[in-house]
Coordinates of C-alpha atoms and ligand atoms in Angstrom, one line a residue:
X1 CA 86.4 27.7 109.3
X2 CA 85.5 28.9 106.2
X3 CA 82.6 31.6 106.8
X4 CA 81.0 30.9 103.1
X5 CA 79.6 27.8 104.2
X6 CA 76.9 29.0 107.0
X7 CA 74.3 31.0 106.6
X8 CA 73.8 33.9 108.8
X9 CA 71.4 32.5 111.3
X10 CA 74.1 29.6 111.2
X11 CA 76.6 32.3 112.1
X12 CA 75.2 33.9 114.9
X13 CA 72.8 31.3 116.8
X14 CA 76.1 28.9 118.5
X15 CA 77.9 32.1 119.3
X16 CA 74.7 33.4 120.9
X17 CA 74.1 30.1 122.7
X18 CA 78.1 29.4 123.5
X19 CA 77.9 32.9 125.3
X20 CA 74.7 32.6 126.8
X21 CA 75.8 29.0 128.3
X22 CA 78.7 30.7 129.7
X23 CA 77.2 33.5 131.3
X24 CA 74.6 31.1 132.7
X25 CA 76.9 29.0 134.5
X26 CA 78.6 31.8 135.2
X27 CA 75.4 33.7 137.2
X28 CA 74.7 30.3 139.0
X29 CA 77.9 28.8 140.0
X30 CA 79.1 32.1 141.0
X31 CA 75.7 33.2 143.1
X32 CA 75.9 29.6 144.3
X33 CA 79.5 30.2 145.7
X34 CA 78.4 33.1 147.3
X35 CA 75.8 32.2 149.5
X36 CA 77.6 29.3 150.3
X37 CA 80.1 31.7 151.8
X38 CA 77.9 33.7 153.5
X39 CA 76.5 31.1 155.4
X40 CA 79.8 29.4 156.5
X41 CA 81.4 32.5 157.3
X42 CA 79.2 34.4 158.8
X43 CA 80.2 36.8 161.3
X44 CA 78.2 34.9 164.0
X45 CA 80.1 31.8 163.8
X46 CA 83.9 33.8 163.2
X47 CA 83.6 37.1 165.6
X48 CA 87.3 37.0 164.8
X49 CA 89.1 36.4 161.4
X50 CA 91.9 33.5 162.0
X51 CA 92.9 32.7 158.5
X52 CA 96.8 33.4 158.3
X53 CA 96.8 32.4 154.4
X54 CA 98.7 35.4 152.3
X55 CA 98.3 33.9 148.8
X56 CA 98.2 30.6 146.7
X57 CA 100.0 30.4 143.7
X58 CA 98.1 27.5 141.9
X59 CA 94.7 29.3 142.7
X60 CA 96.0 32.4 141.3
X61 CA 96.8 31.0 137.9
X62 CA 94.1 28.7 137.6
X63 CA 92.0 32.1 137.8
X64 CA 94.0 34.1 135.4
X65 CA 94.6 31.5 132.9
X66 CA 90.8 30.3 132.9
X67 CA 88.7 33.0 132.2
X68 CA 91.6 34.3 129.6
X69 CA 91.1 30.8 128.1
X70 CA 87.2 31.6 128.0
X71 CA 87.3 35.0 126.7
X72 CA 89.4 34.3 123.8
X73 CA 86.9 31.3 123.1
X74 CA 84.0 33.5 122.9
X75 CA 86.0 36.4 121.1
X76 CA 87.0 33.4 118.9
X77 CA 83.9 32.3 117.7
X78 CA 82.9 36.2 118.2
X79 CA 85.2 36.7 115.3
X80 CA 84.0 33.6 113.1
X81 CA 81.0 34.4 113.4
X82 CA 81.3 38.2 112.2
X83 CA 83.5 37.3 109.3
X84 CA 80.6 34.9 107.9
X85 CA 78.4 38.1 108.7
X86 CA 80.8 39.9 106.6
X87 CA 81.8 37.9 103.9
X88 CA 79.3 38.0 100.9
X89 CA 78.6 34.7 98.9
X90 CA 80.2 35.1 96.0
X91 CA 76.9 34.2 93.8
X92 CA 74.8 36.6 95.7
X93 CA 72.4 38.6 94.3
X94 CA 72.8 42.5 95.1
X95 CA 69.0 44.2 96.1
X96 CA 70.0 48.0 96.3
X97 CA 68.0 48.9 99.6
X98 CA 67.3 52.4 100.6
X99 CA 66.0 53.8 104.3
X100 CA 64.2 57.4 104.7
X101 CA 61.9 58.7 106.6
X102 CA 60.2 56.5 106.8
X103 CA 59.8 53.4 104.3
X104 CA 62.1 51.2 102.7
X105 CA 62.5 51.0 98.8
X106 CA 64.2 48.1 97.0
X107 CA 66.3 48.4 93.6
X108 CA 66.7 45.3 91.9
X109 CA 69.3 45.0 89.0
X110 CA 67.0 45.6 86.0
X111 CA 65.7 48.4 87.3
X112 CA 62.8 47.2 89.3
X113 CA 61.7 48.8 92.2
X114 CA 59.3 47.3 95.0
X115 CA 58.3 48.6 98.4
X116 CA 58.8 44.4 99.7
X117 CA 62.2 42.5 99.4
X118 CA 61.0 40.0 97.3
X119 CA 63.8 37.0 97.0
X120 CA 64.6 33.4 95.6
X121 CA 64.7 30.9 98.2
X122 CA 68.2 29.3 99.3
X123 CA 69.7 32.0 97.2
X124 CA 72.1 34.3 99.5
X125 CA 71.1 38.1 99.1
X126 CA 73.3 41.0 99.3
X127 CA 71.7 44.0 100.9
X128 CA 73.4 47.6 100.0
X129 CA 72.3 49.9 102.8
X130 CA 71.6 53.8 101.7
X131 CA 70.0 56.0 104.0
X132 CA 68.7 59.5 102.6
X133 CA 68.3 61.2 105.6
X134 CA 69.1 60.2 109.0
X135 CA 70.4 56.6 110.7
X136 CA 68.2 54.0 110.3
X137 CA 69.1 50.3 111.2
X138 CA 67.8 47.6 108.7
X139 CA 67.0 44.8 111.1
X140 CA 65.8 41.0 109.7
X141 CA 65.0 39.4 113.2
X142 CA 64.3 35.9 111.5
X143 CA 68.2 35.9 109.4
X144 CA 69.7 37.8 112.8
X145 CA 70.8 40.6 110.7
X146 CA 71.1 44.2 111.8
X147 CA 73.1 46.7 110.2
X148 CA 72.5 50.7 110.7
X149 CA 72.4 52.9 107.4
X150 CA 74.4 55.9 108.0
X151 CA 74.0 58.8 105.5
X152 CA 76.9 59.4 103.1
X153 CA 78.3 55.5 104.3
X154 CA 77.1 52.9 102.1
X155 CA 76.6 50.0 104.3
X156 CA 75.2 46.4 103.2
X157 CA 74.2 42.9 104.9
X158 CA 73.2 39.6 103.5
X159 CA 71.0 36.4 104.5
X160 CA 69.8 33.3 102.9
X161 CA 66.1 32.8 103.1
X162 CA 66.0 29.1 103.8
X163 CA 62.2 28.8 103.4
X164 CA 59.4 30.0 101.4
X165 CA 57.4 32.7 103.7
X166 CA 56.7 36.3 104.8
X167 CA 59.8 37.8 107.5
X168 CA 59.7 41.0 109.3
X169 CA 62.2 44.0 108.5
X170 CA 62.0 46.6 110.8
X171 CA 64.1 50.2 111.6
X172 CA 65.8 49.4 114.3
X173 CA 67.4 52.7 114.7
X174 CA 64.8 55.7 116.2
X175 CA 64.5 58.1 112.9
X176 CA 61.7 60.4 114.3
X177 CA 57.7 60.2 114.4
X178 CA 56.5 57.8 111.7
X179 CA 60.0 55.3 112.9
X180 CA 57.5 52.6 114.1
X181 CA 56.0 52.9 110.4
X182 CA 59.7 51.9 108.7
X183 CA 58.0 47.9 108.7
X184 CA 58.0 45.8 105.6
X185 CA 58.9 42.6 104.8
X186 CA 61.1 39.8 103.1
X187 CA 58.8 37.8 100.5
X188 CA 60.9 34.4 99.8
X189 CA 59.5 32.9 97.2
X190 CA 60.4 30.0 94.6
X191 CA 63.0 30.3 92.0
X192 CA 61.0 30.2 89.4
X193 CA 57.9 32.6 91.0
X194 CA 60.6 35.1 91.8
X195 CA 62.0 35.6 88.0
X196 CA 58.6 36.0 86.8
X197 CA 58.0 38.5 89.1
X198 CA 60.9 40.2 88.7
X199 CA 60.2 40.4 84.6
X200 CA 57.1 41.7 85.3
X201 CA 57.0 45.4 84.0
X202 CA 55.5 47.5 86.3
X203 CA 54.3 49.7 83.2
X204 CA 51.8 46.9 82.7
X205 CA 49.4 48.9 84.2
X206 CA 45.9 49.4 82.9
X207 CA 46.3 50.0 79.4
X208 CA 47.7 46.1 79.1
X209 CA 45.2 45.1 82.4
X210 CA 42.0 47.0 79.7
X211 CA 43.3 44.9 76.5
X212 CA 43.2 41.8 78.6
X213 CA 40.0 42.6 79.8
X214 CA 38.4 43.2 76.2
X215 CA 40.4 40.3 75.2
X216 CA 38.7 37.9 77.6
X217 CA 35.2 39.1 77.2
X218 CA 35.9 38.6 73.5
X219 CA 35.1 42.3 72.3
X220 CA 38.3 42.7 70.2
X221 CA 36.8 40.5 67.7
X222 CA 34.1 43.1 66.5
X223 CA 36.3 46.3 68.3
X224 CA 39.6 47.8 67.5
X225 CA 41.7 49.9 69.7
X226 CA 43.3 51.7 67.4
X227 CA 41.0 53.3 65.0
X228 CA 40.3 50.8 62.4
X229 CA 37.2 49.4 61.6
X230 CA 35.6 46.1 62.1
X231 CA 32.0 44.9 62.6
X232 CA 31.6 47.1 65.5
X233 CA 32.6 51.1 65.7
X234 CA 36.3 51.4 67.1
X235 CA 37.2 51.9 70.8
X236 CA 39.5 54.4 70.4
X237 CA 38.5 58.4 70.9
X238 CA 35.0 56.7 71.8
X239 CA 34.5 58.2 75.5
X240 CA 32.7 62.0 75.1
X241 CA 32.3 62.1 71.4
X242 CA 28.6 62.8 69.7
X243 CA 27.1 59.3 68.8
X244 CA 24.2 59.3 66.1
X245 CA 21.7 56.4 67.2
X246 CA 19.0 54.6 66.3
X247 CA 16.4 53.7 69.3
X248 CA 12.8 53.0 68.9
X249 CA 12.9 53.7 65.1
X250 CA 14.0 57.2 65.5
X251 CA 17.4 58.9 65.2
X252 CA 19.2 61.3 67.7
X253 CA 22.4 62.5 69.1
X254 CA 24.0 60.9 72.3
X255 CA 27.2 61.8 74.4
X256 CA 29.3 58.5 74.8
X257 CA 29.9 59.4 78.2
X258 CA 30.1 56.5 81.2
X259 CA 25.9 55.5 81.0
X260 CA 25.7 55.5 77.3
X261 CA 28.8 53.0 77.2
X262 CA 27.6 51.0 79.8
X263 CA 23.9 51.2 78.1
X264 CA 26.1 49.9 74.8
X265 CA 27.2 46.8 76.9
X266 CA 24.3 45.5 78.9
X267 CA 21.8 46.5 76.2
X268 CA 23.4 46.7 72.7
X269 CA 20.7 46.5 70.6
X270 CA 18.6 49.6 72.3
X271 CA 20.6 51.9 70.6
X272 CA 22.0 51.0 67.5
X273 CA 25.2 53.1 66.1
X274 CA 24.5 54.6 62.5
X275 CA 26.4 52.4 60.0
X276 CA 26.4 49.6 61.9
X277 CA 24.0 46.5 62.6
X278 CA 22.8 45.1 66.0
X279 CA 24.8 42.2 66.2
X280 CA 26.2 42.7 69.3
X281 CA 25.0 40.6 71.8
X282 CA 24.1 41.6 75.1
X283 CA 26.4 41.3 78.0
X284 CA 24.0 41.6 80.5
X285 CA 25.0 39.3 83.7
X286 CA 28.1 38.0 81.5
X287 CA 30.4 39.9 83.1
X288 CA 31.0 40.9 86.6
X289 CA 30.3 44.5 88.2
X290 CA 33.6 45.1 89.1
X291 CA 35.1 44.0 85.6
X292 CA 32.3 46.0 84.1
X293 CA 33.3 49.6 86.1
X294 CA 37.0 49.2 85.2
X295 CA 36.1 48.3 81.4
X296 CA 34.1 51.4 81.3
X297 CA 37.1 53.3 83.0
X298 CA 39.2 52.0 80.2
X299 CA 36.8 54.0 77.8
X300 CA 38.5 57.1 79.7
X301 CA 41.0 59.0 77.9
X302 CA 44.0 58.8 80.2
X303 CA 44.0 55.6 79.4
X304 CA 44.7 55.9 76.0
X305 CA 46.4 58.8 75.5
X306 CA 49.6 58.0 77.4
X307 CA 48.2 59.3 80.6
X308 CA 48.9 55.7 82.0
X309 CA 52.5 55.3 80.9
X310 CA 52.5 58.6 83.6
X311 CA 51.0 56.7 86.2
X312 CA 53.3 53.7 85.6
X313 CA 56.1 56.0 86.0
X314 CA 54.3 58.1 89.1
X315 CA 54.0 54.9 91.0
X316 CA 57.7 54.5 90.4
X317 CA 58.1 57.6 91.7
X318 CA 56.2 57.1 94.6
X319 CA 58.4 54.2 95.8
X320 CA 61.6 55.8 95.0
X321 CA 60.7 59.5 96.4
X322 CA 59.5 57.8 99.5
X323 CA 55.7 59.1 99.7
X324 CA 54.8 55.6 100.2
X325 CA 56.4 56.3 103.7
X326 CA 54.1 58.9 104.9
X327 CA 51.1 58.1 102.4
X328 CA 49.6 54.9 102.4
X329 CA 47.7 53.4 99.2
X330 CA 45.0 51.5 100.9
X331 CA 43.4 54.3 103.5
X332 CA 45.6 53.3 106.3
X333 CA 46.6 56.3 108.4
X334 CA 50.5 56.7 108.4
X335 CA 52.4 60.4 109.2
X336 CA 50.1 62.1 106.2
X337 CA 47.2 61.5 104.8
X338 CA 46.3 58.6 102.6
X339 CA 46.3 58.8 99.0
X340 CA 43.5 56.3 98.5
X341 CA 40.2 58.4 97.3
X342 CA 42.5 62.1 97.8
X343 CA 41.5 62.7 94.4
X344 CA 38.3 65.1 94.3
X345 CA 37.4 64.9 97.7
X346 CA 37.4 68.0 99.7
X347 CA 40.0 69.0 102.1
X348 CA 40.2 71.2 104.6
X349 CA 43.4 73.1 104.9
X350 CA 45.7 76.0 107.3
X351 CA 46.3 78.5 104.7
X352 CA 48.6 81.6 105.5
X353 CA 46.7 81.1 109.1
X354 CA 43.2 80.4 107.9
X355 CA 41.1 77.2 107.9
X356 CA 39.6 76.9 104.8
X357 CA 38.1 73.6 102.6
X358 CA 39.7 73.1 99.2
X359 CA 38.6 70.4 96.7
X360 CA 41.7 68.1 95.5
X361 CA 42.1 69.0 91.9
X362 CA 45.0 68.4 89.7
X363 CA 46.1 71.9 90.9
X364 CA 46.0 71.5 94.2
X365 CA 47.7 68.2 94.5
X366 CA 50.5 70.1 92.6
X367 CA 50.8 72.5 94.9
X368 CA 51.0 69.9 97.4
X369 CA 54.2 68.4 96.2
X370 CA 55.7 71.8 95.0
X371 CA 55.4 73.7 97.8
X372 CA 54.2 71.5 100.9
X373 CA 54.7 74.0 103.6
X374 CA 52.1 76.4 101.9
X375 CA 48.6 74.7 102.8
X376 CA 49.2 72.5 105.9
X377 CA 46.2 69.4 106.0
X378 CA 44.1 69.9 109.3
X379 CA 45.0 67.8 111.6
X380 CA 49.0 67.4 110.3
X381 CA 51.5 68.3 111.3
X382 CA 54.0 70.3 108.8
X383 CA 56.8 68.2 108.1
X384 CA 56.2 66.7 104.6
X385 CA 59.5 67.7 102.9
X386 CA 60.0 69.7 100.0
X387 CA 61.1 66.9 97.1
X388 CA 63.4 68.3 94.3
X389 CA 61.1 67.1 91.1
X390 CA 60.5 68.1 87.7
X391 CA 57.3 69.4 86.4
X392 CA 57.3 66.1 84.1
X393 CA 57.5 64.1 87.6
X394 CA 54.9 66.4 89.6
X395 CA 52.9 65.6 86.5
X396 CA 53.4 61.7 86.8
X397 CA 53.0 61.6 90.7
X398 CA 49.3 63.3 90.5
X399 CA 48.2 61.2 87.2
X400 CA 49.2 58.5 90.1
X401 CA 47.6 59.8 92.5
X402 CA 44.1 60.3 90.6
X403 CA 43.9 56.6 89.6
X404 CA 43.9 55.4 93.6
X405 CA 40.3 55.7 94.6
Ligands
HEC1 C1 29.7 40.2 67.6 C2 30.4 41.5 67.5 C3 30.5 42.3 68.8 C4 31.0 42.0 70.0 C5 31.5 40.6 70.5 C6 31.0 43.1 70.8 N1 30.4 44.2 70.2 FE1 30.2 46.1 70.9 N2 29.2 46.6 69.1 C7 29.1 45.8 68.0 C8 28.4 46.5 66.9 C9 28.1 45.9 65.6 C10 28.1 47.8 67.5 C11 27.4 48.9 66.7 C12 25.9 48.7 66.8 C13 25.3 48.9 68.1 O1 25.4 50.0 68.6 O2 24.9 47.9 68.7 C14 28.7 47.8 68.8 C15 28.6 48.9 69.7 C16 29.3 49.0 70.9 C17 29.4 50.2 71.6 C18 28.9 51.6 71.2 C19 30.0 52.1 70.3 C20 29.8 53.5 69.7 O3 30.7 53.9 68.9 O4 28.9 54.2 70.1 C21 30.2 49.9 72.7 C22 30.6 50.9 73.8 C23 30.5 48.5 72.6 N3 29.9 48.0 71.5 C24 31.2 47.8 73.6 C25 31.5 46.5 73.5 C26 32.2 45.7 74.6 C27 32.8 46.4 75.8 C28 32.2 44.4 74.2 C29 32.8 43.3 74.9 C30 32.3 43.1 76.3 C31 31.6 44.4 72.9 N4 31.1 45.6 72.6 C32 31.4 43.2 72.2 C33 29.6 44.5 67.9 C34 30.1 43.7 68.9
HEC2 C1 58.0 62.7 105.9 C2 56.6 62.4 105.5 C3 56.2 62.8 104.2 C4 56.7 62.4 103.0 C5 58.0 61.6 102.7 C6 55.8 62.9 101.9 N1 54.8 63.5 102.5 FE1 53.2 64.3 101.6 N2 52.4 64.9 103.3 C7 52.9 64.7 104.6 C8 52.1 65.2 105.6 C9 52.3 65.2 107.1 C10 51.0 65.9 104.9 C11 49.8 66.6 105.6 C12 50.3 68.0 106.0 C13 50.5 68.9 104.8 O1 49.5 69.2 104.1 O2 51.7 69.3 104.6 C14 51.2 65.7 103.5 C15 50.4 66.1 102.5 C16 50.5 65.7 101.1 C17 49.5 66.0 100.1 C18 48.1 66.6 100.4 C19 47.3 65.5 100.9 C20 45.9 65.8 101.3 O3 45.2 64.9 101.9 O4 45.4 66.9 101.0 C21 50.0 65.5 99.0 C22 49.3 65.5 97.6 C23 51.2 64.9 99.2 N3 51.5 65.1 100.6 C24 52.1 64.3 98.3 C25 53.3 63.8 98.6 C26 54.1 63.2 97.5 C27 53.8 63.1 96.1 C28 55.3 62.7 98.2 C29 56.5 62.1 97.6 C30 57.2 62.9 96.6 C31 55.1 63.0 99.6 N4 53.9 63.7 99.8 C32 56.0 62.7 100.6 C33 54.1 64.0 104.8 C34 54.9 63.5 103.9
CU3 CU1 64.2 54.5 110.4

């Protein structure tokens, strides 16, 4: 048999059923037998016993050498199918996979990290296993592969997707409170869909999403970005400077803050910019709300200054530091508290014993990763661990954390 030519569900399925057939003929002719015997021989009808037979040889082999003969056939195909369980595909593609407490976090080759196990179709996948704290068990129901993580032991599985869709990985190994938490699951996409998405910086984050968004609305052909003029004033170092105006024939000072740039947008020619001339045309009911809010957002500093580059880097860290297994992104309730709108919104905390309300500044969302065990969250319990990070990486994580609202 040569074990590189199934797949795993291939491998495990006939050894399931081959066992399972076995047991069940087992369980009925066996229980059959029995009460068979109980009837005929029951004590009502034979008050004495009268058989005289002391052994039969042929009887005695037949049930020796059988159920050897059995055994070794399921230990056999046991065996085959563990090997193929075993033996990696040579053109597999390695998915570093680490378990903590409690989320899953998967490395890719180039460096890529994703909180899904996105794969190729019909391409085998070699899972290594690394847990960081305590066993887990990475468990694919739909590929029939379970393999524990033991810390300090790197472990690994693989599986074929056969099919495009969405499987279930669970923990299958109890690793404390959030344990029923440790879900995810296998994306299996096409080929081609899967290197695309796996080329896909995750540093194109809103600095490339704002250019595309000025692009489309066609504002780069009277705006730079980077300081040099063209018919219209530049973008960049727009958002709080001191704007001299024109409106209704007379002249004054505004603060380019969130109204005056959205005022700039709907109604251009209100307020015209000193030096320049109203040709900008009104965007009024061009552009959707929500493509309006986040083009005004890209007026916002952090979004030029680097600040995002950060936030690329603190959603990295997110993954690979394991937050995302006790904070959720999207307001879901998970071991701590979510991190979608954390940012300004006012907390109440245990400090040193006392109950007290705190508003979620930079500061304090510093102190919340630096020293977790100092202000407990009401209603938490304290177990979020003390990470080992640099100030560079606090830095990133709470940039991160301010743009989920
Ligand atoms: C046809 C050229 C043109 C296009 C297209 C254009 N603008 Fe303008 N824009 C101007 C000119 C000229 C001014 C300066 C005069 C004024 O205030 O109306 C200006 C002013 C502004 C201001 C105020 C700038 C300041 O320094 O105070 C903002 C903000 C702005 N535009 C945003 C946008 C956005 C966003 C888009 C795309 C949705 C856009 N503009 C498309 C020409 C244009
Ligand atoms: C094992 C689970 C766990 C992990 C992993 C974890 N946390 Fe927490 N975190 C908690 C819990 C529980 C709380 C609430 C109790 C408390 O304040 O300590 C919390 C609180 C916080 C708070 C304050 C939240 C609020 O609503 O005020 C921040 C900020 C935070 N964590 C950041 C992080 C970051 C960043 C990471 C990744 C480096 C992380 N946490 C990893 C469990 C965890
Ligand atoms: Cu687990």
């Amino acid at each position: 048999m040569n074990p590189q030519l199934v797949t795993t569900t291939e491998a495990v399925d006939p050894v399931f059923m081959l066992i399972f057939g076995i047991s069940l003929v087992m369980l009925v002719g066996i229980t059959t037998v029995m009460i068979y015997f109980i009837v005929k021989y029951h004590h009502s009808k034979h008050p004495r016993p009268t058989s005289q037979v002391r052994y039969n040889v042929p009887l005695e082999i037949i049930w020796t050498v059988l159920p050897t003969l059995i055994v070794l056939g399921m230990f056999y195909y046991g065996w085959a199918g563990y090997l193929a369980l075993r033996n990696v595909p040579e053109d597999a593609l390695t998915v570093k996979t680490t378990g903590r407490m409690w989320s899953w976090t998967f490395e890719y080759e180039n460096g890529k990290i994703s909180d899904k196990l996105y794969v190729p179709v019909g391409r085998p996948i070699k899972v290594t296993l690394y847990s960081e704290d305590v066993l887990h068990s990475f468990f694919v129901p739909a590929f029939r592969v379970k393999r524990d993580l033991v810390p300090g032991q790197p472990q690994y599985a693989w599986f074929v997707a056969p099919e495009e869709g969405s499987y279930d990985i669970f923990c299958a190994e109890y690793c404390g409170r959030g344990h029923s938490d440790m879900i995810t699951t296998v994306e299996a996409v096409p080929p081609e869909e899967f290197q695309d998405w796996l080329a896909e910086k995750p540093a194109a984050g809103k600095q490339a999403q704002c250019e595309q968004l000025f692009q489309k609305h066609g504002c780069l052909g009277c705006h730079s970005l980077d300081g040099s003029q063209k018919v219209g004033p530049t973008f960049q170092g727009l958002w709080g400077k001191e704007v001299r105006v024109t409106s209704d024939g007379a002249e004054r000072t505004v603060t380019a803050d969130a109204d005056y740039i959205r005022r700039s947008i709907i109604d251009p020619n209100a307020e015209i910019v000193k030096g320049f001339s109203a040709t900008m045309p009104s965007f009024e009911g061009r552009i959707p709300e929500d493509e309006l809010e986040t083009m005004i957002d890209c007026f916002k500093p952090e979004a030029e200054d680097g600040g995002q580059a950060a936030g690329a880097q603190g959603e990295e860290l997110f993954l690979k530091e394991g937050c995302i297994g006790c904070h959720s992104r999207d307001g879901t309730e998970k071991t701590g508290p979510t991190f979608k709108g954390l940012y300004g919104k006012e907390v109440t905390i245990m400090r040193d014993g006392e109950e007290m309300t705190v508003t979620a500044d930079e500061d304090y969302l510093e102190r919340s990763i630096e020293d977790p065990q100092a202000e407990i969250v009401k209603g938490y319990p304290s177990i979020m661990p003390d990470v080992d990070l640099t100030q560079e990486q606090i830095d990133a994580l709470v940039d991160y954390i301010k743009t989920l609202k």
